[in-house]
Amino acid sequence: MNNDYLDPINALNMPETADSTFAMDFLMRAKEGVRNTAIALTEAVSLDARTLLRNQLRQCIAMHQEITDLMVRKKWFHPYELKEQYQLDQLSVNTSVMIGQMNLFPEDTRRIGMFDRTPDQHMEGDQA
């Protein structure tokens, strides 16, 4: 395992990984919205409030469906292929464990040799 979090190799496939993570989080929040709106609908007494919540519930369900369709199309979510979904979940867990084991705050953060001069070194010659 590469413990150097500044090494560019650790950014390989990171945009797609981030997109799928954000999409999964969005899907979970949409699911919470459906659940909370359904609960509110069962508690509402006013006819106007019930109508408003019923319309809101339909919109929440439609948004949940759109997110799910996107994730299935991008192969980030496999609701009907449990083996494939399990493999994705295992990959996610392993990535999380790897990130958790990285030394994100090393004592020596100097990168001597990575740059040919310090950021203000070119200005020193002009002043002399």
mmCIF file of N, CA and C in Angstrom:
data_model
loop_
_atom_site.group_PDB
_atom_site.id
_atom_site.type_symbol
_atom_site.label_atom_id
_atom_site.label_comp_id
_atom_site.label_asym_id
_atom_site.label_seq_id
_atom_site.Cartn_x
_atom_site.Cartn_y
_atom_site.Cartn_z
ATOM 1 N N MET A 1 0.848 -1.192 0.000
ATOM 2 C CA MET A 1 0.000 0.000 0.000
ATOM 3 C C MET A 1 0.882 1.240 0.000
ATOM 4 N N ASN A 2 0.512 2.229 -0.765
ATOM 5 C CA ASN A 2 1.232 3.482 -0.856
ATOM 6 C C ASN A 2 0.731 4.415 0.237
ATOM 7 N N ASN A 3 1.598 4.766 1.190
ATOM 8 C CA ASN A 3 1.189 5.630 2.299
ATOM 9 C C ASN A 3 1.403 7.110 2.010
ATOM 10 N N ASP A 4 1.879 7.442 0.839
ATOM 11 C CA ASP A 4 2.141 8.837 0.498
ATOM 12 C C ASP A 4 0.893 9.437 -0.135
ATOM 13 N N TYR A 5 0.124 10.173 0.650
ATOM 14 C CA TYR A 5 -1.126 10.727 0.153
ATOM 15 C C TYR A 5 -0.920 11.813 -0.894
ATOM 16 N N LEU A 6 0.291 12.337 -1.027
ATOM 17 C CA LEU A 6 0.573 13.351 -2.042
ATOM 18 C C LEU A 6 0.980 12.739 -3.381
ATOM 19 N N ASP A 7 1.206 11.442 -3.392
ATOM 20 C CA ASP A 7 1.609 10.768 -4.625
ATOM 21 C C ASP A 7 0.436 10.764 -5.603
ATOM 22 N N PRO A 8 0.632 11.249 -6.826
ATOM 23 C CA PRO A 8 -0.465 11.314 -7.804
ATOM 24 C C PRO A 8 -1.112 9.971 -8.117
ATOM 25 N N ILE A 9 -0.400 8.861 -7.900
ATOM 26 C CA ILE A 9 -0.983 7.551 -8.201
ATOM 27 C C ILE A 9 -2.230 7.303 -7.351
ATOM 28 N N ASN A 10 -2.306 7.952 -6.182
ATOM 29 C CA ASN A 10 -3.465 7.772 -5.309
ATOM 30 C C ASN A 10 -4.718 8.471 -5.846
ATOM 31 N N ALA A 11 -4.557 9.310 -6.857
ATOM 32 C CA ALA A 11 -5.700 10.003 -7.449
ATOM 33 C C ALA A 11 -6.288 9.244 -8.635
ATOM 34 N N LEU A 12 -5.702 8.099 -8.954
ATOM 35 C CA LEU A 12 -6.178 7.299 -10.075
ATOM 36 C C LEU A 12 -7.630 6.881 -9.845
ATOM 37 N N ASN A 13 -8.495 7.148 -10.793
ATOM 38 C CA ASN A 13 -9.935 6.838 -10.735
ATOM 39 C C ASN A 13 -10.686 7.601 -9.645
ATOM 40 N N MET A 14 -10.065 8.596 -9.066
ATOM 41 C CA MET A 14 -10.702 9.327 -7.971
ATOM 42 C C MET A 14 -11.953 10.095 -8.412
ATOM 43 N N PRO A 15 -11.978 10.747 -9.581
ATOM 44 C CA PRO A 15 -13.214 11.456 -9.962
ATOM 45 C C PRO A 15 -14.426 10.530 -10.051
ATOM 46 N N GLU A 16 -14.263 9.350 -10.662
ATOM 47 C CA GLU A 16 -15.400 8.431 -10.749
ATOM 48 C C GLU A 16 -15.770 7.886 -9.376
ATOM 49 N N THR A 17 -14.767 7.607 -8.542
ATOM 50 C CA THR A 17 -15.043 7.135 -7.190
ATOM 51 C C THR A 17 -15.812 8.192 -6.407
ATOM 52 N N ALA A 18 -15.404 9.436 -6.544
ATOM 53 C CA ALA A 18 -16.101 10.522 -5.844
ATOM 54 C C ALA A 18 -17.530 10.669 -6.369
ATOM 55 N N ASP A 19 -17.698 10.608 -7.690
ATOM 56 C CA ASP A 19 -19.041 10.729 -8.273
ATOM 57 C C ASP A 19 -19.964 9.634 -7.761
ATOM 58 N N SER A 20 -19.479 8.404 -7.729
ATOM 59 C CA SER A 20 -20.334 7.302 -7.271
ATOM 60 C C SER A 20 -20.645 7.435 -5.784
ATOM 61 N N THR A 21 -19.693 7.944 -5.012
ATOM 62 C CA THR A 21 -19.928 8.158 -3.583
ATOM 63 C C THR A 21 -20.975 9.245 -3.363
ATOM 64 N N PHE A 22 -20.855 10.333 -4.109
ATOM 65 C CA PHE A 22 -21.840 11.413 -3.982
ATOM 66 C C PHE A 22 -23.223 10.947 -4.410
ATOM 67 N N ALA A 23 -23.271 10.149 -5.480
ATOM 68 C CA ALA A 23 -24.555 9.642 -5.963
ATOM 69 C C ALA A 23 -25.201 8.720 -4.931
ATOM 70 N N MET A 24 -24.413 7.866 -4.296
ATOM 71 C CA MET A 24 -24.956 6.969 -3.269
ATOM 72 C C MET A 24 -25.460 7.765 -2.074
ATOM 73 N N ASP A 25 -24.729 8.786 -1.688
ATOM 74 C CA ASP A 25 -25.180 9.633 -0.590
ATOM 75 C C ASP A 25 -26.482 10.346 -0.966
ATOM 76 N N PHE A 26 -26.549 10.835 -2.201
ATOM 77 C CA PHE A 26 -27.761 11.506 -2.688
ATOM 78 C C PHE A 26 -28.942 10.534 -2.692
ATOM 79 N N LEU A 27 -28.689 9.282 -3.102
ATOM 80 C CA LEU A 27 -29.742 8.266 -3.111
ATOM 81 C C LEU A 27 -30.253 8.001 -1.700
ATOM 82 N N MET A 28 -29.351 7.911 -0.747
ATOM 83 C CA MET A 28 -29.773 7.678 0.650
ATOM 84 C C MET A 28 -30.586 8.854 1.181
ATOM 85 N N ARG A 29 -30.178 10.076 0.825
ATOM 86 C CA ARG A 29 -30.931 11.264 1.277
ATOM 87 C C ARG A 29 -32.304 11.309 0.617
ATOM 88 N N ALA A 30 -32.389 10.910 -0.640
ATOM 89 C CA ALA A 30 -33.684 10.864 -1.326
ATOM 90 C C ALA A 30 -34.594 9.835 -0.664
ATOM 91 N N LYS A 31 -34.028 8.698 -0.292
ATOM 92 C CA LYS A 31 -34.787 7.653 0.392
ATOM 93 C C LYS A 31 -35.305 8.164 1.739
ATOM 94 N N GLU A 32 -34.466 8.911 2.457
ATOM 95 C CA GLU A 32 -34.895 9.514 3.723
ATOM 96 C C GLU A 32 -36.027 10.507 3.486
ATOM 97 N N GLY A 33 -35.934 11.262 2.394
ATOM 98 C CA GLY A 33 -36.981 12.224 2.059
ATOM 99 C C GLY A 33 -38.309 11.539 1.793
ATOM 100 N N VAL A 34 -38.268 10.415 1.080
ATOM 101 C CA VAL A 34 -39.495 9.647 0.819
ATOM 102 C C VAL A 34 -40.090 9.174 2.143
ATOM 103 N N ARG A 35 -39.252 8.602 2.977
ATOM 104 C CA ARG A 35 -39.729 8.084 4.259
ATOM 105 C C ARG A 35 -40.304 9.190 5.143
ATOM 106 N N ASN A 36 -39.588 10.295 5.270
ATOM 107 C CA ASN A 36 -40.043 11.390 6.128
ATOM 108 C C ASN A 36 -41.323 12.035 5.607
ATOM 109 N N THR A 37 -41.420 12.175 4.283
ATOM 110 C CA THR A 37 -42.637 12.755 3.702
ATOM 111 C C THR A 37 -43.820 11.817 3.898
ATOM 112 N N ALA A 38 -43.605 10.521 3.753
ATOM 113 C CA ALA A 38 -44.691 9.549 3.970
ATOM 114 C C ALA A 38 -45.164 9.585 5.420
ATOM 115 N N ILE A 39 -44.226 9.705 6.343
ATOM 116 C CA ILE A 39 -44.607 9.800 7.757
ATOM 117 C C ILE A 39 -45.394 11.077 8.008
ATOM 118 N N ALA A 40 -44.922 12.188 7.437
ATOM 119 C CA ALA A 40 -45.633 13.458 7.610
ATOM 120 C C ALA A 40 -47.036 13.381 7.024
ATOM 121 N N LEU A 41 -47.169 12.694 5.906
ATOM 122 C CA LEU A 41 -48.479 12.544 5.277
ATOM 123 C C LEU A 41 -49.450 11.799 6.190
ATOM 124 N N THR A 42 -48.964 10.774 6.866
ATOM 125 C CA THR A 42 -49.847 10.016 7.768
ATOM 126 C C THR A 42 -50.213 10.809 9.014
ATOM 127 N N GLU A 43 -49.434 11.821 9.352
ATOM 128 C CA GLU A 43 -49.697 12.629 10.544
ATOM 129 C C GLU A 43 -50.514 13.885 10.247
ATOM 130 N N ALA A 44 -50.585 14.262 8.972
ATOM 131 C CA ALA A 44 -51.271 15.513 8.605
ATOM 132 C C ALA A 44 -52.779 15.377 8.778
ATOM 133 N N VAL A 45 -53.395 16.459 9.280
ATOM 134 C CA VAL A 45 -54.838 16.469 9.498
ATOM 135 C C VAL A 45 -55.545 17.292 8.427
ATOM 136 N N SER A 46 -54.942 18.402 8.072
ATOM 137 C CA SER A 46 -55.534 19.319 7.105
ATOM 138 C C SER A 46 -55.540 18.708 5.700
ATOM 139 N N LEU A 47 -56.656 18.904 4.996
ATOM 140 C CA LEU A 47 -56.774 18.401 3.625
ATOM 141 C C LEU A 47 -55.741 19.068 2.713
ATOM 142 N N ASP A 48 -55.523 20.372 2.903
ATOM 143 C CA ASP A 48 -54.530 21.083 2.091
ATOM 144 C C ASP A 48 -53.122 20.555 2.353
ATOM 145 N N ALA A 49 -52.818 20.312 3.620
ATOM 146 C CA ALA A 49 -51.493 19.789 3.968
ATOM 147 C C ALA A 49 -51.300 18.391 3.386
ATOM 148 N N ARG A 50 -52.332 17.565 3.443
ATOM 149 C CA ARG A 50 -52.244 16.214 2.890
ATOM 150 C C ARG A 50 -52.030 16.254 1.364
ATOM 151 N N THR A 51 -52.722 17.174 0.687
ATOM 152 C CA THR A 51 -52.563 17.310 -0.759
ATOM 153 C C THR A 51 -51.132 17.743 -1.090
ATOM 154 N N LEU A 52 -50.647 18.728 -0.357
ATOM 155 C CA LEU A 52 -49.285 19.216 -0.566
ATOM 156 C C LEU A 52 -48.268 18.098 -0.328
ATOM 157 N N LEU A 53 -48.424 17.352 0.754
ATOM 158 C CA LEU A 53 -47.489 16.280 1.081
ATOM 159 C C LEU A 53 -47.579 15.122 0.077
ATOM 160 N N ARG A 54 -48.772 14.851 -0.414
ATOM 161 C CA ARG A 54 -48.934 13.792 -1.409
ATOM 162 C C ARG A 54 -48.187 14.162 -2.695
ATOM 163 N N ASN A 55 -48.301 15.409 -3.109
ATOM 164 C CA ASN A 55 -47.568 15.875 -4.298
ATOM 165 C C ASN A 55 -46.058 15.838 -4.055
ATOM 166 N N GLN A 56 -45.670 16.250 -2.863
ATOM 167 C CA GLN A 56 -44.247 16.216 -2.499
ATOM 168 C C GLN A 56 -43.724 14.780 -2.502
ATOM 169 N N LEU A 57 -44.516 13.858 -1.996
ATOM 170 C CA LEU A 57 -44.119 12.451 -1.971
ATOM 171 C C LEU A 57 -43.916 11.910 -3.386
ATOM 172 N N ARG A 58 -44.799 12.268 -4.290
ATOM 173 C CA ARG A 58 -44.641 11.840 -5.685
ATOM 174 C C ARG A 58 -43.329 12.368 -6.278
ATOM 175 N N GLN A 59 -43.015 13.631 -5.972
ATOM 176 C CA GLN A 59 -41.771 14.217 -6.467
ATOM 177 C C GLN A 59 -40.551 13.532 -5.848
ATOM 178 N N CYS A 60 -40.639 13.216 -4.565
ATOM 179 C CA CYS A 60 -39.529 12.522 -3.892
ATOM 180 C C CYS A 60 -39.294 11.148 -4.506
ATOM 181 N N ILE A 61 -40.366 10.427 -4.776
ATOM 182 C CA ILE A 61 -40.246 9.099 -5.378
ATOM 183 C C ILE A 61 -39.666 9.204 -6.790
ATOM 184 N N ALA A 62 -40.100 10.199 -7.553
ATOM 185 C CA ALA A 62 -39.575 10.395 -8.909
ATOM 186 C C ALA A 62 -38.086 10.718 -8.865
ATOM 187 N N MET A 63 -37.656 11.556 -7.922
ATOM 188 C CA MET A 63 -36.240 11.888 -7.804
ATOM 189 C C MET A 63 -35.436 10.652 -7.409
ATOM 190 N N HIS A 64 -35.954 9.868 -6.492
ATOM 191 C CA HIS A 64 -35.286 8.632 -6.091
ATOM 192 C C HIS A 64 -35.108 7.717 -7.299
ATOM 193 N N GLN A 65 -36.130 7.619 -8.132
ATOM 194 C CA GLN A 65 -36.060 6.774 -9.322
ATOM 195 C C GLN A 65 -35.018 7.292 -10.313
ATOM 196 N N GLU A 66 -34.952 8.606 -10.488
ATOM 197 C CA GLU A 66 -33.963 9.179 -11.401
ATOM 198 C C GLU A 66 -32.539 8.900 -10.924
ATOM 199 N N ILE A 67 -32.303 9.052 -9.645
ATOM 200 C CA ILE A 67 -30.968 8.792 -9.095
ATOM 201 C C ILE A 67 -30.613 7.316 -9.254
ATOM 202 N N THR A 68 -31.570 6.443 -8.945
ATOM 203 C CA THR A 68 -31.338 5.006 -9.084
ATOM 204 C C THR A 68 -31.031 4.647 -10.528
ATOM 205 N N ASP A 69 -31.802 5.172 -11.468
ATOM 206 C CA ASP A 69 -31.569 4.897 -12.887
ATOM 207 C C ASP A 69 -30.174 5.356 -13.319
ATOM 208 N N LEU A 70 -29.765 6.537 -12.871
ATOM 209 C CA LEU A 70 -28.433 7.050 -13.197
ATOM 210 C C LEU A 70 -27.353 6.107 -12.664
ATOM 211 N N MET A 71 -27.510 5.694 -11.422
ATOM 212 C CA MET A 71 -26.498 4.838 -10.807
ATOM 213 C C MET A 71 -26.439 3.461 -11.476
ATOM 214 N N VAL A 72 -27.568 2.931 -11.867
ATOM 215 C CA VAL A 72 -27.592 1.644 -12.570
ATOM 216 C C VAL A 72 -26.948 1.792 -13.946
ATOM 217 N N ARG A 73 -27.283 2.882 -14.641
ATOM 218 C CA ARG A 73 -26.727 3.129 -15.975
ATOM 219 C C ARG A 73 -25.204 3.287 -15.921
ATOM 220 N N LYS A 74 -24.701 3.933 -14.865
ATOM 221 C CA LYS A 74 -23.260 4.144 -14.717
ATOM 222 C C LYS A 74 -22.553 2.935 -14.094
ATOM 223 N N LYS A 75 -23.342 1.908 -13.744
ATOM 224 C CA LYS A 75 -22.827 0.694 -13.110
ATOM 225 C C LYS A 75 -22.240 0.969 -11.727
ATOM 226 N N TRP A 76 -22.817 1.943 -11.024
ATOM 227 C CA TRP A 76 -22.427 2.245 -9.653
ATOM 228 C C TRP A 76 -23.324 1.532 -8.653
ATOM 229 N N PHE A 77 -24.422 0.955 -9.137
ATOM 230 C CA PHE A 77 -25.411 0.330 -8.276
ATOM 231 C C PHE A 77 -26.029 -0.834 -9.028
ATOM 232 N N HIS A 78 -26.064 -1.988 -8.389
ATOM 233 C CA HIS A 78 -26.601 -3.201 -9.017
ATOM 234 C C HIS A 78 -27.708 -3.780 -8.124
ATOM 235 N N PRO A 79 -28.913 -3.230 -8.177
ATOM 236 C CA PRO A 79 -29.959 -3.699 -7.265
ATOM 237 C C PRO A 79 -30.449 -5.111 -7.556
ATOM 238 N N TYR A 80 -30.212 -5.619 -8.766
ATOM 239 C CA TYR A 80 -30.700 -6.952 -9.125
ATOM 240 C C TYR A 80 -29.579 -7.982 -9.252
ATOM 241 N N GLU A 81 -28.347 -7.541 -9.135
ATOM 242 C CA GLU A 81 -27.179 -8.427 -9.243
ATOM 243 C C GLU A 81 -26.438 -8.371 -7.910
ATOM 244 N N LEU A 82 -26.843 -9.222 -6.981
ATOM 245 C CA LEU A 82 -26.298 -9.141 -5.631
ATOM 246 C C LEU A 82 -24.802 -9.426 -5.564
ATOM 247 N N LYS A 83 -24.316 -10.345 -6.387
ATOM 248 C CA LYS A 83 -22.880 -10.641 -6.376
ATOM 249 C C LYS A 83 -22.069 -9.423 -6.827
ATOM 250 N N GLU A 84 -22.535 -8.763 -7.880
ATOM 251 C CA GLU A 84 -21.835 -7.569 -8.358
ATOM 252 C C GLU A 84 -21.915 -6.436 -7.332
ATOM 253 N N GLN A 85 -23.068 -6.263 -6.715
ATOM 254 C CA GLN A 85 -23.214 -5.222 -5.697
ATOM 255 C C GLN A 85 -22.317 -5.521 -4.500
ATOM 256 N N TYR A 86 -22.225 -6.793 -4.128
ATOM 257 C CA TYR A 86 -21.358 -7.194 -3.019
ATOM 258 C C TYR A 86 -19.902 -6.852 -3.338
ATOM 259 N N GLN A 87 -19.479 -7.100 -4.572
ATOM 260 C CA GLN A 87 -18.110 -6.767 -4.965
ATOM 261 C C GLN A 87 -17.857 -5.263 -4.888
ATOM 262 N N LEU A 88 -18.834 -4.466 -5.330
ATOM 263 C CA LEU A 88 -18.701 -3.012 -5.226
ATOM 264 C C LEU A 88 -18.613 -2.565 -3.765
ATOM 265 N N ASP A 89 -19.437 -3.179 -2.929
ATOM 266 C CA ASP A 89 -19.422 -2.841 -1.506
ATOM 267 C C ASP A 89 -18.081 -3.214 -0.867
ATOM 268 N N GLN A 90 -17.543 -4.369 -1.246
ATOM 269 C CA GLN A 90 -16.242 -4.789 -0.727
ATOM 270 C C GLN A 90 -15.144 -3.826 -1.170
ATOM 271 N N LEU A 91 -15.185 -3.397 -2.420
ATOM 272 C CA LEU A 91 -14.209 -2.436 -2.930
ATOM 273 C C LEU A 91 -14.291 -1.129 -2.152
ATOM 274 N N SER A 92 -15.506 -0.690 -1.891
ATOM 275 C CA SER A 92 -15.708 0.538 -1.128
ATOM 276 C C SER A 92 -15.151 0.414 0.285
ATOM 277 N N VAL A 93 -15.404 -0.715 0.922
ATOM 278 C CA VAL A 93 -14.897 -0.941 2.279
ATOM 279 C C VAL A 93 -13.375 -0.972 2.275
ATOM 280 N N ASN A 94 -12.792 -1.691 1.318
ATOM 281 C CA ASN A 94 -11.330 -1.773 1.250
ATOM 282 C C ASN A 94 -10.701 -0.413 1.006
ATOM 283 N N THR A 95 -11.317 0.397 0.154
ATOM 284 C CA THR A 95 -10.809 1.750 -0.097
ATOM 285 C C THR A 95 -10.889 2.592 1.174
ATOM 286 N N SER A 96 -11.997 2.479 1.894
ATOM 287 C CA SER A 96 -12.157 3.225 3.145
ATOM 288 C C SER A 96 -11.107 2.807 4.176
ATOM 289 N N VAL A 97 -10.862 1.518 4.279
ATOM 290 C CA VAL A 97 -9.842 1.026 5.219
ATOM 291 C C VAL A 97 -8.470 1.536 4.807
ATOM 292 N N MET A 98 -8.164 1.494 3.494
ATOM 293 C CA MET A 98 -6.874 1.970 3.018
ATOM 294 C C MET A 98 -6.683 3.456 3.343
ATOM 295 N N ILE A 99 -7.718 4.255 3.123
ATOM 296 C CA ILE A 99 -7.625 5.690 3.431
ATOM 297 C C ILE A 99 -7.448 5.887 4.929
ATOM 298 N N GLY A 100 -8.154 5.074 5.725
ATOM 299 C CA GLY A 100 -8.039 5.170 7.179
ATOM 300 C C GLY A 100 -6.651 4.820 7.682
ATOM 301 N N GLN A 101 -5.927 3.976 6.975
ATOM 302 C CA GLN A 101 -4.591 3.567 7.389
ATOM 303 C C GLN A 101 -3.499 4.497 6.877
ATOM 304 N N MET A 102 -3.841 5.426 5.998
ATOM 305 C CA MET A 102 -2.835 6.341 5.460
ATOM 306 C C MET A 102 -2.393 7.331 6.520
ATOM 307 N N ASN A 103 -1.126 7.673 6.479
ATOM 308 C CA ASN A 103 -0.585 8.681 7.373
ATOM 309 C C ASN A 103 -0.829 10.043 6.728
ATOM 310 N N LEU A 104 -1.990 10.626 7.026
ATOM 311 C CA LEU A 104 -2.366 11.878 6.376
ATOM 312 C C LEU A 104 -1.649 13.093 6.963
ATOM 313 N N PHE A 105 -1.026 12.930 8.105
ATOM 314 C CA PHE A 105 -0.325 14.032 8.737
ATOM 315 C C PHE A 105 1.101 13.617 9.087
ATOM 316 N N PRO A 106 1.948 13.392 8.068
ATOM 317 C CA PRO A 106 3.325 12.984 8.349
ATOM 318 C C PRO A 106 4.096 14.122 9.021
ATOM 319 N N GLU A 107 5.083 13.743 9.816
ATOM 320 C CA GLU A 107 5.876 14.763 10.515
ATOM 321 C C GLU A 107 6.705 15.578 9.539
ATOM 322 N N ASP A 108 7.271 14.931 8.533
ATOM 323 C CA ASP A 108 8.114 15.628 7.569
ATOM 324 C C ASP A 108 7.328 15.807 6.268
ATOM 325 N N THR A 109 6.912 17.024 5.998
ATOM 326 C CA THR A 109 6.130 17.293 4.796
ATOM 327 C C THR A 109 6.947 18.020 3.730
ATOM 328 N N ARG A 110 8.248 18.121 3.952
ATOM 329 C CA ARG A 110 9.088 18.783 2.954
ATOM 330 C C ARG A 110 9.136 17.956 1.688
ATOM 331 N N ARG A 111 9.172 18.611 0.559
ATOM 332 C CA ARG A 111 9.262 17.941 -0.729
ATOM 333 C C ARG A 111 10.514 18.418 -1.455
ATOM 334 N N ILE A 112 11.646 18.290 -0.781
ATOM 335 C CA ILE A 112 12.914 18.731 -1.360
ATOM 336 C C ILE A 112 13.167 17.947 -2.647
ATOM 337 N N GLY A 113 13.532 18.662 -3.672
ATOM 338 C CA GLY A 113 13.834 18.029 -4.939
ATOM 339 C C GLY A 113 12.669 18.007 -5.907
ATOM 340 N N MET A 114 11.476 18.323 -5.446
ATOM 341 C CA MET A 114 10.317 18.297 -6.338
ATOM 342 C C MET A 114 10.238 19.557 -7.195
ATOM 343 N N PHE A 115 10.796 20.671 -6.691
ATOM 344 C CA PHE A 115 10.752 21.932 -7.424
ATOM 345 C C PHE A 115 12.173 22.461 -7.545
ATOM 346 N N ASP A 116 12.437 23.206 -8.610
ATOM 347 C CA ASP A 116 13.789 23.695 -8.826
ATOM 348 C C ASP A 116 14.112 24.945 -8.004
ATOM 349 N N ARG A 117 13.115 25.605 -7.431
ATOM 350 C CA ARG A 117 13.359 26.773 -6.585
ATOM 351 C C ARG A 117 12.133 27.012 -5.708
ATOM 352 N N THR A 118 12.310 27.834 -4.692
ATOM 353 C CA THR A 118 11.188 28.184 -3.823
ATOM 354 C C THR A 118 10.285 29.160 -4.570
ATOM 355 N N PRO A 119 9.039 29.341 -4.139
ATOM 356 C CA PRO A 119 8.117 30.213 -4.884
ATOM 357 C C PRO A 119 8.594 31.651 -5.075
ATOM 358 N N ASP A 120 9.327 32.212 -4.110
ATOM 359 C CA ASP A 120 9.754 33.610 -4.221
ATOM 360 C C ASP A 120 11.225 33.759 -4.608
ATOM 361 N N GLN A 121 11.894 32.671 -4.880
ATOM 362 C CA GLN A 121 13.319 32.718 -5.185
ATOM 363 C C GLN A 121 13.596 33.536 -6.454
ATOM 364 N N HIS A 122 12.720 33.520 -7.429
ATOM 365 C CA HIS A 122 12.961 34.273 -8.665
ATOM 366 C C HIS A 122 12.933 35.776 -8.410
ATOM 367 N N MET A 123 12.295 36.228 -7.348
ATOM 368 C CA MET A 123 12.206 37.663 -7.045
ATOM 369 C C MET A 123 13.473 38.162 -6.359
ATOM 370 N N GLU A 124 14.224 37.274 -5.684
ATOM 371 C CA GLU A 124 15.417 37.680 -4.953
ATOM 372 C C GLU A 124 16.481 38.238 -5.890
ATOM 373 N N GLY A 125 16.624 37.667 -7.069
ATOM 374 C CA GLY A 125 17.622 38.120 -8.036
ATOM 375 C C GLY A 125 17.320 39.515 -8.577
ATOM 376 N N ASP A 126 16.040 39.893 -8.609
ATOM 377 C CA ASP A 126 15.663 41.195 -9.150
ATOM 378 C C ASP A 126 16.006 42.326 -8.194
ATOM 379 N N GLN A 127 16.030 42.045 -6.897
ATOM 380 C CA GLN A 127 16.252 43.092 -5.913
ATOM 381 C C GLN A 127 17.717 43.462 -5.772
ATOM 382 N N ALA A 128 18.645 42.615 -6.133
ATOM 383 C CA ALA A 128 20.068 42.860 -5.913
ATOM 384 C C ALA A 128 20.649 43.820 -6.910
#
